[in-house]
Coordinates of C-alpha atoms in Angstrom, one line a residue:
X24 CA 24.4 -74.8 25.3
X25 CA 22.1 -74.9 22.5
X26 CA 19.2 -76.8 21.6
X27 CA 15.4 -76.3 21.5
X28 CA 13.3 -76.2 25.1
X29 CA 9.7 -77.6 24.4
X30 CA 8.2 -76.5 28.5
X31 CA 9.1 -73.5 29.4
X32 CA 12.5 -72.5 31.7
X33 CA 11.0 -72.6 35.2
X34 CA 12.4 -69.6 37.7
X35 CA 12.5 -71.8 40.6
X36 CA 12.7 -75.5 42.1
X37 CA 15.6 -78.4 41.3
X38 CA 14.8 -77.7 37.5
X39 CA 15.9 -74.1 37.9
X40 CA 19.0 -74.8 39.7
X41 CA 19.6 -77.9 37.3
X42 CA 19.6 -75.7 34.4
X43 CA 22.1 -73.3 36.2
X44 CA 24.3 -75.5 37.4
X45 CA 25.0 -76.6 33.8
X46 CA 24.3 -73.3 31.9
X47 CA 22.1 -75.1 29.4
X48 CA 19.6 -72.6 28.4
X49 CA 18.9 -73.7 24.6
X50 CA 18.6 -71.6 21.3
X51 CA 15.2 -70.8 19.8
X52 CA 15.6 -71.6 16.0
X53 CA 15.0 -68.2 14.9
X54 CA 17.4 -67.1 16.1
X55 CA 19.5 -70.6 15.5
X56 CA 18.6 -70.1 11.7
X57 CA 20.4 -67.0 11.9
X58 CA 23.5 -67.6 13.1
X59 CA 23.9 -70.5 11.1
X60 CA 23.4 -68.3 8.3
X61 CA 26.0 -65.8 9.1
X62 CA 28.3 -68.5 9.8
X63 CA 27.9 -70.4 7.0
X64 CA 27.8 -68.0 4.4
X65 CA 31.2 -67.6 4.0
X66 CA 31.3 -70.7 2.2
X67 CA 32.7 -73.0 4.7
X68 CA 32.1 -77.1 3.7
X69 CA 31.7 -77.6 7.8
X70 CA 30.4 -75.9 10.6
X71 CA 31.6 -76.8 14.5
X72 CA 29.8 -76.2 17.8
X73 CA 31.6 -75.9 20.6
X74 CA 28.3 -76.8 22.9
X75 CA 26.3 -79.0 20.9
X76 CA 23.7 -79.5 23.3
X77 CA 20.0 -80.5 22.0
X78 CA 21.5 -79.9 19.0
X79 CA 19.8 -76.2 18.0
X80 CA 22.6 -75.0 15.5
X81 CA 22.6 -79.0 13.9
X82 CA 19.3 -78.8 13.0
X83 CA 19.7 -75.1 11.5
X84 CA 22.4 -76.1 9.8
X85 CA 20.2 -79.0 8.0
X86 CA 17.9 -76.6 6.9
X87 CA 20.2 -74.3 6.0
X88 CA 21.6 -76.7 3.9
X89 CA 17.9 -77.9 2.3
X90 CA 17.7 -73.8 1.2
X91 CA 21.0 -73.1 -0.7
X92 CA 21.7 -76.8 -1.8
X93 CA 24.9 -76.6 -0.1
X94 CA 26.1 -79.6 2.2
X95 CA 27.9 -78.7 5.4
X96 CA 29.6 -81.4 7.8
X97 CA 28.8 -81.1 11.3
X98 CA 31.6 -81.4 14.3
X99 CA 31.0 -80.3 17.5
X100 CA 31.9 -81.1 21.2
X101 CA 29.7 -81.4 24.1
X102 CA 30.4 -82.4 28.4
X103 CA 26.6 -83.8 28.9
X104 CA 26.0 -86.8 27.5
X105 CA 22.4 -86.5 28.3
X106 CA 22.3 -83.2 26.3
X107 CA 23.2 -85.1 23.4
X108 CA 20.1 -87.9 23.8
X109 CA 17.9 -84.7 24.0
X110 CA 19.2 -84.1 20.6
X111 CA 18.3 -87.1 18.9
X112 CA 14.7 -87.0 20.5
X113 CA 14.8 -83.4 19.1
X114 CA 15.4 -85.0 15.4
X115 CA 19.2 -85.5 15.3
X116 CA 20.6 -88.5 13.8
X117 CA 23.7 -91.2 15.2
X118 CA 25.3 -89.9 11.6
X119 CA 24.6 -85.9 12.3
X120 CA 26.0 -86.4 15.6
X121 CA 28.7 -88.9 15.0
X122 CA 31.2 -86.1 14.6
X123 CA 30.6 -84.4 18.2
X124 CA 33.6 -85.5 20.7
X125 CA 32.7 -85.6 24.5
X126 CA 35.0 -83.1 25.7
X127 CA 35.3 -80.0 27.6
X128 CA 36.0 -77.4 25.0
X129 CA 37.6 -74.7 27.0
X130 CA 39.7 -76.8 29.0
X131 CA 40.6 -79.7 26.3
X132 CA 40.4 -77.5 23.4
X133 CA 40.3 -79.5 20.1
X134 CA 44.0 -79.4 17.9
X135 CA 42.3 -78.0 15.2
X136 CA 41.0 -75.1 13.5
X137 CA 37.4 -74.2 11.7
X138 CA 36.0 -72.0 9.4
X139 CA 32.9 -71.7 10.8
X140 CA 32.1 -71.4 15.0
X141 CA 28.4 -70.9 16.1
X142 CA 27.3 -71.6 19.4
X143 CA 25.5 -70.5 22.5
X144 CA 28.0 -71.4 25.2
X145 CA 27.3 -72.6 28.8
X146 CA 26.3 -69.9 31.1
X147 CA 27.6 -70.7 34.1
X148 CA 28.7 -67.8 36.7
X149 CA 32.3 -67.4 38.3
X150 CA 31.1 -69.0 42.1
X151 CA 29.9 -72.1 40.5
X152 CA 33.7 -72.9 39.3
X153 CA 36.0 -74.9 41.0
X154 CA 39.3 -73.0 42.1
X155 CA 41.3 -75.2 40.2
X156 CA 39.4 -74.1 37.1
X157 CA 39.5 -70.7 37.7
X158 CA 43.4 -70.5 38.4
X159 CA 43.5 -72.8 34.9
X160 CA 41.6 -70.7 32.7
X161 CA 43.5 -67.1 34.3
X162 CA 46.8 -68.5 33.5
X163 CA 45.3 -69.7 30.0
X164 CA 43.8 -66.1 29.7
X165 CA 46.9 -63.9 30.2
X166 CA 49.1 -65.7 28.3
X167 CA 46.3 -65.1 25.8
X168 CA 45.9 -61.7 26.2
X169 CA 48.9 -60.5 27.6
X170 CA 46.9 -59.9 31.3
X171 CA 44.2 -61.3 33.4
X172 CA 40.6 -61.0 33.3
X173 CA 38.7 -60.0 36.5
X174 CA 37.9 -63.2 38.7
X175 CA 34.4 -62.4 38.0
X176 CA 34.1 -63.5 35.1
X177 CA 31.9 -66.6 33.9
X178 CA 33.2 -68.9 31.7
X179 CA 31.3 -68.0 28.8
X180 CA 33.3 -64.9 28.2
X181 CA 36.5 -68.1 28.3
X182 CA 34.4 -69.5 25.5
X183 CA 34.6 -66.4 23.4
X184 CA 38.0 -66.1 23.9
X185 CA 38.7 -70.0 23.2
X186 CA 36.2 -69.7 20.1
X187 CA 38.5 -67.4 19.1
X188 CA 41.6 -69.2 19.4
X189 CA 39.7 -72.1 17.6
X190 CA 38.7 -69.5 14.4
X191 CA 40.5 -70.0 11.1
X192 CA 41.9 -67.2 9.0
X193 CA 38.6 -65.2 7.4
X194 CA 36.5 -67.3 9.3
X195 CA 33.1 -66.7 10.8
X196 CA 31.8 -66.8 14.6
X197 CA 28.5 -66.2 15.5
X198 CA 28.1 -66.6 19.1
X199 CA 25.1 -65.5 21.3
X200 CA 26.0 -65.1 25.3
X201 CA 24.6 -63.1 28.3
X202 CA 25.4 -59.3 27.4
X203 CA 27.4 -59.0 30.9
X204 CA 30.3 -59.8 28.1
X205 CA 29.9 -56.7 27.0
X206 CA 29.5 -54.5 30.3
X207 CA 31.7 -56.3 33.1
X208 CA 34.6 -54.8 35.0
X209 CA 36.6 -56.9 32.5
X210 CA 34.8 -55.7 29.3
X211 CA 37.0 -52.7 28.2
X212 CA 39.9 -54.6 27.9
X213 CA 38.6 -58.0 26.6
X214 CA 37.0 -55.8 23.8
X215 CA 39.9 -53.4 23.1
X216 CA 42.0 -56.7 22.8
X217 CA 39.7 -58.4 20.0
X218 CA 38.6 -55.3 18.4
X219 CA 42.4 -54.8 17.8
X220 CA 43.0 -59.0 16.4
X221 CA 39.4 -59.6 14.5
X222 CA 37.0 -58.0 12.4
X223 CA 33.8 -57.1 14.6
X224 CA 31.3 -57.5 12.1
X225 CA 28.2 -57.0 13.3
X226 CA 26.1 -56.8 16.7
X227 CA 22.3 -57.7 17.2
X228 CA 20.6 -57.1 20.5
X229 CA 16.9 -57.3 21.7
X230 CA 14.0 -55.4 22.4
X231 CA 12.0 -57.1 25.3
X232 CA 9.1 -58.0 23.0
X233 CA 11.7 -60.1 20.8
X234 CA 14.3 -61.8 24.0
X235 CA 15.8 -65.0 23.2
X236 CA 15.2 -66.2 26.3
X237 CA 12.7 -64.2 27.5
X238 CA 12.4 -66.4 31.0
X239 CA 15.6 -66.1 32.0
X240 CA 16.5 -63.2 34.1
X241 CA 19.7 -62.3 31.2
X242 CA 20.1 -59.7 28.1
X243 CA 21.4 -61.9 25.2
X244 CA 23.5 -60.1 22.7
X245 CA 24.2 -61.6 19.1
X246 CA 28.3 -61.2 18.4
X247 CA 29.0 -61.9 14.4
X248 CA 32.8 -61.8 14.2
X249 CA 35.3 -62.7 11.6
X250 CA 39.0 -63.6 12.0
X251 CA 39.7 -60.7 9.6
X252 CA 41.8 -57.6 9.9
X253 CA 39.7 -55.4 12.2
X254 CA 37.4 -52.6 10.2
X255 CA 36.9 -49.2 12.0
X256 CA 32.9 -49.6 11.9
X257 CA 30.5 -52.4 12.8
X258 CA 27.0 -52.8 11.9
X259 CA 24.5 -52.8 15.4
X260 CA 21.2 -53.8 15.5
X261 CA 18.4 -54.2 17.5
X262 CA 16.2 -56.5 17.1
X263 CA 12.4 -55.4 18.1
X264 CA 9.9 -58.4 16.8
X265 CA 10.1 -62.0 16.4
X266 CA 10.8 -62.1 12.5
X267 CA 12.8 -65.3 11.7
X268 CA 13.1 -64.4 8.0
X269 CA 14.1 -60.6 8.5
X270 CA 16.9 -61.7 11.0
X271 CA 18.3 -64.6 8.8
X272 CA 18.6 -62.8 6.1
X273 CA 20.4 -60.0 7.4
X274 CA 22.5 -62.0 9.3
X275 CA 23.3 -63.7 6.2
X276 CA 25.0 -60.3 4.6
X277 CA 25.0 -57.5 7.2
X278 CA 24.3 -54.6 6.0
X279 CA 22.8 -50.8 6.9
X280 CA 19.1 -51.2 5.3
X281 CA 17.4 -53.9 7.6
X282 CA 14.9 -55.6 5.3
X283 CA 12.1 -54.7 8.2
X284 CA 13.0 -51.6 9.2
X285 CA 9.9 -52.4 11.9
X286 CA 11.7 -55.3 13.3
X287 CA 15.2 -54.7 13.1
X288 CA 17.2 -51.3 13.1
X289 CA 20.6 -51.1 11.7
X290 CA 22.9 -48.5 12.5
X291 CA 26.8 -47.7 11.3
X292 CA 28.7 -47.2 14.4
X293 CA 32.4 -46.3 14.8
X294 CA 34.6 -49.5 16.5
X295 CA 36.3 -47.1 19.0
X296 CA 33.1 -45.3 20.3
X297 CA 31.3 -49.2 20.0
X298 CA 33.4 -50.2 22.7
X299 CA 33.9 -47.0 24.5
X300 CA 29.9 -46.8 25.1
X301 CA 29.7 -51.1 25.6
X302 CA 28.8 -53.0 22.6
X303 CA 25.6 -54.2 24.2
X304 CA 24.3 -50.5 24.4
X305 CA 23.0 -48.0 21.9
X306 CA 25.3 -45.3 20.3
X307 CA 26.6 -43.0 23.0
X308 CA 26.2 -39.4 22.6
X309 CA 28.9 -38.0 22.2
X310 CA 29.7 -34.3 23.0
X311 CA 26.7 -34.2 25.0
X312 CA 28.5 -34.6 28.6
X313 CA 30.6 -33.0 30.6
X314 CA 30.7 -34.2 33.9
X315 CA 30.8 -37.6 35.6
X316 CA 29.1 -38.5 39.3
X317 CA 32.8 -39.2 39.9
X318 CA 33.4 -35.4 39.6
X319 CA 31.1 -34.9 42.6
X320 CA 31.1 -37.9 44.9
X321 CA 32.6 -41.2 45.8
X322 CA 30.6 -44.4 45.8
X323 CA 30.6 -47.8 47.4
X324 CA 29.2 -51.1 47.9
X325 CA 27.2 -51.3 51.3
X326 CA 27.9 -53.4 54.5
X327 CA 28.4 -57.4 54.4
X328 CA 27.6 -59.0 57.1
X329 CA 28.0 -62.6 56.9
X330 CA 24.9 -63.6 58.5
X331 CA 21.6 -60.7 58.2
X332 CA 19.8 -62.7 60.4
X333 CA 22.1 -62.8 63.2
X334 CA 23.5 -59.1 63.2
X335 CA 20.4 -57.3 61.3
X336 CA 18.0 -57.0 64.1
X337 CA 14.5 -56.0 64.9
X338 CA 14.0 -53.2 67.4
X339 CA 11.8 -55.5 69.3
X340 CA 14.3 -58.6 69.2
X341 CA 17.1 -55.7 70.1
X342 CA 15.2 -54.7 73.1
X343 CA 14.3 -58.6 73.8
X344 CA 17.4 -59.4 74.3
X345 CA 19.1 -56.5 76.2
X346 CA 20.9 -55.1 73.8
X347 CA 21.6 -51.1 74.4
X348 CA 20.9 -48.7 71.3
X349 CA 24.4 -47.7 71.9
X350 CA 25.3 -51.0 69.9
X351 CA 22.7 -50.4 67.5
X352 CA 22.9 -48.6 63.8
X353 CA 19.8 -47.5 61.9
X354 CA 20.0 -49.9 58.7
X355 CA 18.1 -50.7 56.0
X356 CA 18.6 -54.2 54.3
X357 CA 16.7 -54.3 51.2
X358 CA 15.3 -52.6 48.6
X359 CA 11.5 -53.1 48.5
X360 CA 11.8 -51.4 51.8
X361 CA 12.3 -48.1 50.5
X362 CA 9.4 -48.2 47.5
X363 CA 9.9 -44.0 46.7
X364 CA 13.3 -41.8 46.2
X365 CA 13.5 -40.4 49.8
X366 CA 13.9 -42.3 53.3
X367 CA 12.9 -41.0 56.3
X368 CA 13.0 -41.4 59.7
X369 CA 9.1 -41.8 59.6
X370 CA 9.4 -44.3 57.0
X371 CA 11.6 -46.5 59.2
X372 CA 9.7 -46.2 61.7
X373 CA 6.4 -47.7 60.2
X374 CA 9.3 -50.4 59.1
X375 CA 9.8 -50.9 62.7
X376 CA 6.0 -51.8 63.1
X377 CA 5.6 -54.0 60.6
X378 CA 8.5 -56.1 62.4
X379 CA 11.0 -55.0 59.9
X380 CA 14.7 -55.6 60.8
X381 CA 16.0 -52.0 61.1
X382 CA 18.8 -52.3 63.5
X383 CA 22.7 -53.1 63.1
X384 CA 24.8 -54.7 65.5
X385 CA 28.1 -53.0 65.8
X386 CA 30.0 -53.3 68.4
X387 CA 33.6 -52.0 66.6
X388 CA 36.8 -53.3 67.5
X389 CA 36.2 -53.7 71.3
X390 CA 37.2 -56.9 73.2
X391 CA 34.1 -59.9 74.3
X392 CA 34.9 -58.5 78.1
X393 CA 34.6 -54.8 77.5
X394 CA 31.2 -55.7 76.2
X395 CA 27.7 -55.0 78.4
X396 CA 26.9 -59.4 79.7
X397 CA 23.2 -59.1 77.4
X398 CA 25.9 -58.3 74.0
X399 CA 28.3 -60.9 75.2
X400 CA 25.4 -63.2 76.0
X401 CA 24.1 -62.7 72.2
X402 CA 27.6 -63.3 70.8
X403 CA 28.2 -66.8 72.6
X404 CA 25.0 -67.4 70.8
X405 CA 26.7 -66.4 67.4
X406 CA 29.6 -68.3 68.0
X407 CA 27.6 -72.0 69.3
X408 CA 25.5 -71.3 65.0
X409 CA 28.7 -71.8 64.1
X410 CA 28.7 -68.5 62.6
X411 CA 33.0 -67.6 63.3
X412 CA 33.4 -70.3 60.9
X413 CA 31.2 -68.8 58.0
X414 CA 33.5 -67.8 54.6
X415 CA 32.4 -63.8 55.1
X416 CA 33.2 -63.8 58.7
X417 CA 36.3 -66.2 58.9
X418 CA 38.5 -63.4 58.0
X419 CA 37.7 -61.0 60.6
X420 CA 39.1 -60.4 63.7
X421 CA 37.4 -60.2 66.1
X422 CA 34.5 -62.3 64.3
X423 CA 31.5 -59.9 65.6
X424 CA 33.1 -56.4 64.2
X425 CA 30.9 -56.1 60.5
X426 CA 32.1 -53.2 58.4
X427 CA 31.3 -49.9 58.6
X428 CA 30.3 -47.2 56.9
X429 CA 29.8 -43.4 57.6
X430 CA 26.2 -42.4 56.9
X431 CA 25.6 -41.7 53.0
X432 CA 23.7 -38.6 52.1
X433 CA 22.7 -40.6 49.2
X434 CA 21.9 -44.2 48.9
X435 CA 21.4 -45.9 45.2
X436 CA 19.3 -49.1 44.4
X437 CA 21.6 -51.0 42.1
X438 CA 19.8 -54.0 40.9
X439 CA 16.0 -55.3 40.7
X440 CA 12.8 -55.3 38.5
X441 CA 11.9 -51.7 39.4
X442 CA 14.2 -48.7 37.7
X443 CA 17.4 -48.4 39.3
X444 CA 17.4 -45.3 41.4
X445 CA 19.1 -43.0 43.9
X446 CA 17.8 -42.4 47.3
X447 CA 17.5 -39.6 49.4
X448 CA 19.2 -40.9 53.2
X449 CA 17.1 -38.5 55.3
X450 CA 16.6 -41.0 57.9
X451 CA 20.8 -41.4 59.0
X452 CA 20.7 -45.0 57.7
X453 CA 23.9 -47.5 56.5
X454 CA 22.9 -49.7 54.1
X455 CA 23.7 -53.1 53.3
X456 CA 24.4 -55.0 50.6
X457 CA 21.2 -54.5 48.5
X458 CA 22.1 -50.8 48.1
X459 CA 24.9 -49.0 47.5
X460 CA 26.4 -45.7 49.3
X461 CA 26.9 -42.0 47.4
X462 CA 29.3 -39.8 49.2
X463 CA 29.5 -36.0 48.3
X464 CA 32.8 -34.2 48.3
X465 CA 31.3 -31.4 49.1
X466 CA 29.4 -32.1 52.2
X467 CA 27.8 -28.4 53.2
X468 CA 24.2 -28.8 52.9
X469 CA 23.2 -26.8 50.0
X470 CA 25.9 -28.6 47.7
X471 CA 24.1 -32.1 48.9
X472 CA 20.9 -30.3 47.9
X473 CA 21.9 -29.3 44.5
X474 CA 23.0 -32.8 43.9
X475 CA 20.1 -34.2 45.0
X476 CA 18.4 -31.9 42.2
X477 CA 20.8 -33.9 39.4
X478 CA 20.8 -37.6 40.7
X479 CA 16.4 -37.1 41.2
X480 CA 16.3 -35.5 37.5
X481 CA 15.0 -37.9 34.7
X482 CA 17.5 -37.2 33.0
X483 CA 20.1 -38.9 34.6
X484 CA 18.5 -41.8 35.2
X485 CA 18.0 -42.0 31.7
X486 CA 21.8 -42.4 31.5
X487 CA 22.1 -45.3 34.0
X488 CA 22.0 -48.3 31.0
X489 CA 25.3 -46.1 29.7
X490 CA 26.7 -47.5 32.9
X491 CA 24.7 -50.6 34.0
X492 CA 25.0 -54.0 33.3
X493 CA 21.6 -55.1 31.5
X494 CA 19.5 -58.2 32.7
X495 CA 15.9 -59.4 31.9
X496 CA 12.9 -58.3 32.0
X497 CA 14.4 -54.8 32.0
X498 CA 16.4 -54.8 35.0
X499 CA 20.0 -53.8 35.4
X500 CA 23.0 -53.6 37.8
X501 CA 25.4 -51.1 38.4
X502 CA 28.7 -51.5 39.9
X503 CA 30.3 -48.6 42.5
X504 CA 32.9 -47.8 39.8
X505 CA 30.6 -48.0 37.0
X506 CA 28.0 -45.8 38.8
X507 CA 31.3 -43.0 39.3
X508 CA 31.5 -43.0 35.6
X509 CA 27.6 -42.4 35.2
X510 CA 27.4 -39.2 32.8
X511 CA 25.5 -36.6 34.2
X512 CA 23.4 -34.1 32.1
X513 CA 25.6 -30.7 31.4
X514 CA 22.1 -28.7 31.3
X515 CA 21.1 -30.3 34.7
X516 CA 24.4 -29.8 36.2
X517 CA 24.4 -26.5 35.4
X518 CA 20.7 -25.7 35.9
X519 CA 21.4 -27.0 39.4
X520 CA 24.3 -24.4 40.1
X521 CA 26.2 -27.7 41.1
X522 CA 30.1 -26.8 41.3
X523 CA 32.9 -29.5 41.2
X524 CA 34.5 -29.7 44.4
X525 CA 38.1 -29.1 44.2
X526 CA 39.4 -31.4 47.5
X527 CA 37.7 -34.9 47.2
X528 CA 37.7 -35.9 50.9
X529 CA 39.3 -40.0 51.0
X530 CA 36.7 -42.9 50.4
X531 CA 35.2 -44.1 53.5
X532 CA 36.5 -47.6 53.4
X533 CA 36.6 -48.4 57.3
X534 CA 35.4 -45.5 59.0
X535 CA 34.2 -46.7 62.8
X536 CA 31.2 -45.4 64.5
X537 CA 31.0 -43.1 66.9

């Protein structure tokens, strides 16, 4: 939703999880002045926002209006009533607001359409929707598109898609959303689809110096779109100071000269390699790459548990209560506990002594009386929290047996403020959920060791934002499939001696322990 915060977005605390629970993060007016400039500039009489909120794009629009002379009529819709008093106390009028409806605009869509769409829609993630909502808006989606979009999705990417619906013929859209639109498991073909219907005109993303929202942990990405016949280049820029005038008046004609080179590159992309690369990421390089991680290993997610703090165990609780090592699995269960790019058993054992849980209970598929009486004892325990109830271990059967996984030669840190990295496993652990596992096809020692000598290599971690989904303050996450498509260096690769194995052994989905 859009508006104009006046105290800063705090990270934590009923504030925090207000603010997420109704995806209202507003627009600075910088950046609202130039997306109403985009938008209007077609020469539409009216301009609609589908998330009216304090009333950001309203207000831009009134000045955008004072500047050309040009009167504009403003609709819009909006769920929070309360968002719409914050936009009278922000300057708004009863009359500038007197043509926004109290609706839901995904789900009650209005009849109409409009020539002019700008908004910054609520950004609010798939887990805070109800079922019914979400089995509403994947019916509405594949009859849309002709198939579904990943369960994953937020309902800011069904904004875009209903903003779209909503857009007249040659009309304009500028929308700004969380650049996850761009780089989810559902991106490919959400982009394919509207890159094939609508004129992608232009993109704008942001340097850290120059974030929208620079306290909210998100990578905002600028989308200027026309319903238009598509073109086979777009215009991408990124934005790298806070210049109001040199973005509005770009945005108001995009073009390849920025008018600040200094704060805002342009470049000429082609649409295909645009959204083969992710729209939210600079041009890929093309040619440059032969091989994938996916040539050479197999990756996946590591271990959920349901409960860390029943089955993720110190050695000293462990031995407290009785439990053999037989039962126990070297772990580790976060990332700050591996601060370098190797593990070893050393390292987990100073863990160990700072009290550390290190130790994972897995007792496989074997029946409550087959168990030693301190296991069984701990289990009764698990079962009287309540815990066979809990949504992750509902499902299994029995409750107690967590996944597992063979031990990865290779480990990778997925998500967090430091660089995303891979991890040398030298000290036999399983990880959970904060990291994720790399398994080798060729598992002979010296071919780990050569690929050790790619994933370490600066070079390819350079190449992890190709892959990654970006976040704030320069963090990003990478999915197990993503990470198999991460392109790996050809003058690495082959500086290496690494060889592409030619039998890729099966994915260890359920392997037991010994």
């Amino acid at each position: 939703m859009n508006g104009s915060l006046s105290q800063p977005v705090p990270r934590t605390g009923p504030a925090r999880e207000a603010l997420r629970h109704k995806g209202q993060f507003w627009t600075p007016d910088w950046v609202a002045d130039a997306m109403v400039a985009y938008a209007l500039s077609g020469g539409a009489p009216e301009l609609f926002d589908p998330a009216v909120g304090a009333g950001a794009f309203f207000r831009a629009a009134k000045r955008w209006s004072q500047r050309t002379g040009q009167p504009v009529q403003l609709l819009g819709a909006e769920v929070d009533a309360a968002a719409l008093d914050e936009a009278k106390r922000a300057g708004l009028t009863d009359a500038d607001l007197g043509r926004v409806s109290l609706r839901d605009f995904v789900l009650q869509p209005p009849p109409r359409t409009f020539a002019a769409i700008v908004t910054n829609p609520p950004y609010i993630r798939h887990h805070r929707l109800s079922a019914e909502t979400k089995v509403h808006l994947r019916h509405w989606s594949r009859a849309m598109l002709g198939h579904s979009i990943d369960g994953r999705a937020g309902l800011h990417v069904y904004f875009l898609l209903r903003c779209l619906e909503r857009l007249a013929v040659g009309g304009r859209l500028a929308f700004i959303v969380s650049a996850d639109v761009c780089e989810g498991v559902f991106a490919r073909g959400l982009w394919e689809w509207i890159g094939r219907r609508f004129q992608i005109e232009g993109v704008v993303t942001f340097e850290a110096g120059a974030a929208p929202f620079p306290q909210i942990d998100t990578n905002a990405i600028l989308l200027l779109i026309r319903n238009a016949p598509p073109q086979p280049e777009l215009l991408w820029a990124r934005c790298t100071a806070i210049e109001p005038e040199v973005l509005r008046t770009w945005a108001a004609a995009p073009r390849d000269v920025s008018p600040a080179p200094a704060a805002l590159r342009v470049w000429r992309r082609r649409l295909d390699e645009a959204l083969a690369t992710g729209l939210s990421r600079p041009p890929g390089r093309e040619g440059r790459t032969r091989y994938r991680l996916g040539d050479f290993a197999s990756v996946m997610r590591g271990i959920v548990t349901g409960d860390n703090e029943f089955f993720f165990l110190t050695c000293s609780r462990a031995a407290r209560l009785g439990i053999p090592v037989s039962y126990l699995i070297p772990a580790i269960g976060r990332t700050r506990d591996v601060p370098g790019d190797e593990l070893t058993a050393e390292h987990l054992a100073a863990l160990d002594q700072q009290g550390r849980p290190t130790r994972l209970l897995s007792v496989g598929n074997r029946a409550l009386a087959d168990l030693p009486e301190p296991v069984r004892r701990y289990l009764k325990h698990g079962e009287s929290l309540g815990l066979p109830d809990k949504p992750l271990i509902a499902s299994r059967r029995p409750w107690y047996r967590v996944e597992a996984r063979c031990v990865p030669p290779f480990l990778f840190a997925y998500l967090g403020r430091r660089n995303a990295r891979f991890i040398r496993n030298r000290a036999g652990v399983v990880p959970l959920t904060c990291l994720l596992c790399v398994y080798p096809f060729d598992e002979s020692p010296p071919a780990i060791e050569r690929l050790w000598q790619v994933l370490r290599h600066p070079a390819t971690a350079a190449n992890l934002r190709l892959v990654g989904k970006t976040y704030g303050g320069d963090a990003i996450k990478v999915e197990p499939r993503a990470l198999e498509q991460l392109p790996l260096p050809d003058e690495v690769v082959e500086a290496a001696g690494l060889l592409l194995a030619t039998r890729p052994r099966p994915r260890p989905l359920e392997l037991a322990f010994g």
